[in-house]
Amino acid sequence: SRLSPHLHFGEIGPRQIWHAVHHTFRGRPPEDAQTFLSEIGWREFAYHILYHFPTTPTKPLRADFERFHWETNAEQLRAWHRGLTGYPIVDAGMRELWTTGWMHNRVRMIVGSFLTKHLRLSWTEGARWFWDTLVDADLASNTMGWQWIGGCGADAAPYFRVFNPMMQGEKFDPQGTYVRRWVPEIAKLSDKTIHQPWSATADELRRAGVKLGQTYPLPLVDHAEARNMALAAFSQLKAPASGIRAGATDSANEKTPKR
């Protein structure tokens, strides 16, 4: 809806949106409108969480995640910032974010999963970058969103949910329109290979003017290996589970080349 910046700055309120939708559809909003309203509800839930758990911008809601070892890798973090991970859908999203201050919610989930699962870099790194770059940056929503994708928040994504960037790209950008707009250096690849350039033949790469590792980076990590390492690392949190912090107010195993 692109209303989130206006919600954040108080130009419009959630109650106004709710009443406008119900007025438009005479009290019977269709399924897509109900989905939209549910997103407004999630925003209100984020504020509820932040109010009652004010430390969540810097600490996980799930206390057991305090013992999780996040990696530290400045080079990989910088590549993620700049949209140079070697995964086209991730790079397209990060470049759009830097250029426009905006990113679709689906792409936010994809790039967030890549940071926290493939690279195992802390969700706080992602939250900080989004806070600095999004035009709709909102402390409550940003915090809840990153804790959700990192698995450490309220009703968070399960640790074994690792978004497959190739499959996500093929599903939500089947013609490669989005990737071609934001990652023009691989724009001449076919729809079949646009989301995984390493699968293109040498002849197709030559005709498309793509030199992997030169004009476009090789993947930072291998998808299958990164997924398996993430599952092994996150599975250590299964026992014992210590619950919520107290005292407060897709993924098929395609092989990708290593860098």
mmCIF file of C-alpha atoms in Angstrom, residues 81-196:
data_model
loop_
_atom_site.group_PDB
_atom_site.id
_atom_site.type_symbol
_atom_site.label_atom_id
_atom_site.label_comp_id
_atom_site.label_asym_id
_atom_site.label_seq_id
_atom_site.Cartn_x
_atom_site.Cartn_y
_atom_site.Cartn_z
ATOM 1 C CA HIS A 81 24.812 -3.988 2.254
ATOM 2 C CA ARG A 82 25.933 -3.292 -1.301
ATOM 3 C CA GLY A 83 23.934 -6.000 -3.046
ATOM 4 C CA LEU A 84 26.973 -8.026 -4.059
ATOM 5 C CA THR A 85 26.170 -11.422 -2.554
ATOM 6 C CA GLY A 86 26.047 -13.287 -5.863
ATOM 7 C CA TYR A 87 22.371 -14.153 -5.347
ATOM 8 C CA PRO A 88 20.398 -11.958 -7.787
ATOM 9 C CA ILE A 89 17.113 -11.639 -5.851
ATOM 10 C CA VAL A 90 19.022 -10.678 -2.692
ATOM 11 C CA ASP A 91 21.204 -8.207 -4.558
ATOM 12 C CA ALA A 92 18.222 -6.659 -6.343
ATOM 13 C CA GLY A 93 16.469 -6.056 -3.045
ATOM 14 C CA MET A 94 19.480 -4.526 -1.339
ATOM 15 C CA ARG A 95 20.179 -2.231 -4.273
ATOM 16 C CA GLU A 96 16.552 -1.125 -4.442
ATOM 17 C CA LEU A 97 16.684 -0.389 -0.716
ATOM 18 C CA TRP A 98 19.786 1.767 -1.049
ATOM 19 C CA THR A 99 18.458 3.625 -4.097
ATOM 20 C CA THR A 100 14.843 4.195 -3.063
ATOM 21 C CA GLY A 101 14.583 3.517 0.664
ATOM 22 C CA TRP A 102 11.952 0.909 -0.090
ATOM 23 C CA MET A 103 11.661 -2.850 -0.436
ATOM 24 C CA HIS A 104 8.632 -5.137 -0.767
ATOM 25 C CA ASN A 105 7.869 -7.183 2.333
ATOM 26 C CA ARG A 106 8.589 -10.464 0.532
ATOM 27 C CA VAL A 107 12.027 -9.232 -0.470
ATOM 28 C CA ARG A 108 12.645 -8.021 3.090
ATOM 29 C CA MET A 109 12.078 -11.578 4.258
ATOM 30 C CA ILE A 110 14.383 -12.997 1.577
ATOM 31 C CA VAL A 111 17.298 -10.673 2.339
ATOM 32 C CA GLY A 112 16.710 -11.083 6.082
ATOM 33 C CA SER A 113 16.776 -14.853 5.873
ATOM 34 C CA PHE A 114 19.948 -14.688 3.809
ATOM 35 C CA LEU A 115 21.693 -12.525 6.398
ATOM 36 C CA THR A 116 20.644 -14.510 9.466
ATOM 37 C CA LYS A 117 20.603 -18.042 8.040
ATOM 38 C CA HIS A 118 23.008 -18.212 5.093
ATOM 39 C CA LEU A 119 25.594 -15.881 6.632
ATOM 40 C CA ARG A 120 24.535 -16.349 10.269
ATOM 41 C CA LEU A 121 25.162 -12.674 10.933
ATOM 42 C CA SER A 122 23.155 -11.148 13.754
ATOM 43 C CA TRP A 123 19.646 -9.875 13.154
ATOM 44 C CA THR A 124 20.762 -6.667 14.896
ATOM 45 C CA GLU A 125 23.065 -5.940 11.939
ATOM 46 C CA GLY A 126 20.111 -6.172 9.586
ATOM 47 C CA ALA A 127 17.861 -4.119 11.839
ATOM 48 C CA ARG A 128 20.503 -1.399 12.055
ATOM 49 C CA TRP A 129 20.906 -1.237 8.279
ATOM 50 C CA PHE A 130 17.162 -1.143 7.661
ATOM 51 C CA TRP A 131 16.815 1.589 10.290
ATOM 52 C CA ASP A 132 19.401 3.682 8.414
ATOM 53 C CA THR A 133 18.001 3.104 4.921
ATOM 54 C CA LEU A 134 14.226 2.506 4.956
ATOM 55 C CA VAL A 135 11.926 5.499 4.492
ATOM 56 C CA ASP A 136 9.358 3.674 6.637
ATOM 57 C CA ALA A 137 11.877 2.673 9.314
ATOM 58 C CA ASP A 138 9.876 2.081 12.471
ATOM 59 C CA LEU A 139 11.460 0.843 15.686
ATOM 60 C CA ALA A 140 8.619 -1.482 16.675
ATOM 61 C CA SER A 141 7.974 -3.013 13.245
ATOM 62 C CA ASN A 142 11.649 -3.186 12.318
ATOM 63 C CA THR A 143 12.543 -4.932 15.558
ATOM 64 C CA MET A 144 9.721 -7.453 15.378
ATOM 65 C CA GLY A 145 10.383 -8.177 11.706
ATOM 66 C CA TRP A 146 14.056 -8.898 12.248
ATOM 67 C CA GLN A 147 13.463 -10.959 15.363
ATOM 68 C CA TRP A 148 10.855 -12.920 13.410
ATOM 69 C CA ILE A 149 13.181 -13.779 10.544
ATOM 70 C CA GLY A 150 16.049 -14.435 12.958
ATOM 71 C CA GLY A 151 13.888 -16.882 14.899
ATOM 72 C CA CYS A 152 14.284 -15.106 18.229
ATOM 73 C CA GLY A 153 11.068 -13.070 18.485
ATOM 74 C CA ALA A 154 7.375 -13.513 19.167
ATOM 75 C CA ASP A 155 5.792 -16.169 16.951
ATOM 76 C CA ALA A 156 9.083 -16.257 15.062
ATOM 77 C CA ALA A 157 9.897 -18.239 11.938
ATOM 78 C CA PRO A 158 11.127 -21.729 12.925
ATOM 79 C CA TYR A 159 14.885 -22.138 12.854
ATOM 80 C CA PHE A 160 14.659 -24.706 10.064
ATOM 81 C CA ARG A 161 12.938 -22.268 7.716
ATOM 82 C CA VAL A 162 15.745 -21.142 5.434
ATOM 83 C CA PHE A 163 14.570 -19.223 2.380
ATOM 84 C CA ASN A 164 16.006 -20.576 -0.863
ATOM 85 C CA PRO A 165 16.935 -17.411 -2.818
ATOM 86 C CA MET A 166 16.812 -19.147 -6.199
ATOM 87 C CA MET A 167 13.368 -20.649 -5.622
ATOM 88 C CA GLN A 168 12.086 -17.398 -4.122
ATOM 89 C CA GLY A 169 13.277 -15.512 -7.184
ATOM 90 C CA GLU A 170 11.743 -17.990 -9.605
ATOM 91 C CA LYS A 171 8.429 -17.947 -7.733
ATOM 92 C CA PHE A 172 7.997 -14.220 -7.191
ATOM 93 C CA ASP A 173 9.972 -12.855 -10.160
ATOM 94 C CA PRO A 174 9.498 -15.584 -12.788
ATOM 95 C CA GLN A 175 10.371 -13.365 -15.771
ATOM 96 C CA GLY A 176 13.278 -11.784 -13.946
ATOM 97 C CA THR A 177 11.831 -8.289 -14.385
ATOM 98 C CA TYR A 178 12.753 -7.159 -10.892
ATOM 99 C CA VAL A 179 16.253 -8.600 -11.006
ATOM 100 C CA ARG A 180 16.951 -7.136 -14.441
ATOM 101 C CA ARG A 181 15.970 -3.678 -13.221
ATOM 102 C CA TRP A 182 18.251 -3.666 -10.208
ATOM 103 C CA VAL A 183 21.041 -5.996 -11.334
ATOM 104 C CA PRO A 184 21.540 -4.822 -14.929
ATOM 105 C CA GLU A 185 24.923 -6.508 -15.311
ATOM 106 C CA ILE A 186 23.146 -9.868 -15.704
ATOM 107 C CA ALA A 187 20.066 -8.535 -17.526
ATOM 108 C CA LYS A 188 20.831 -10.394 -20.750
ATOM 109 C CA LEU A 189 20.711 -13.826 -19.136
ATOM 110 C CA SER A 190 17.671 -15.982 -19.891
ATOM 111 C CA ASP A 191 14.678 -16.267 -17.574
ATOM 112 C CA LYS A 192 15.909 -19.773 -16.789
ATOM 113 C CA THR A 193 19.300 -18.662 -15.493
ATOM 114 C CA ILE A 194 18.684 -15.093 -14.291
ATOM 115 C CA HIS A 195 18.201 -16.258 -10.692
ATOM 116 C CA GLN A 196 21.246 -18.536 -10.686
#
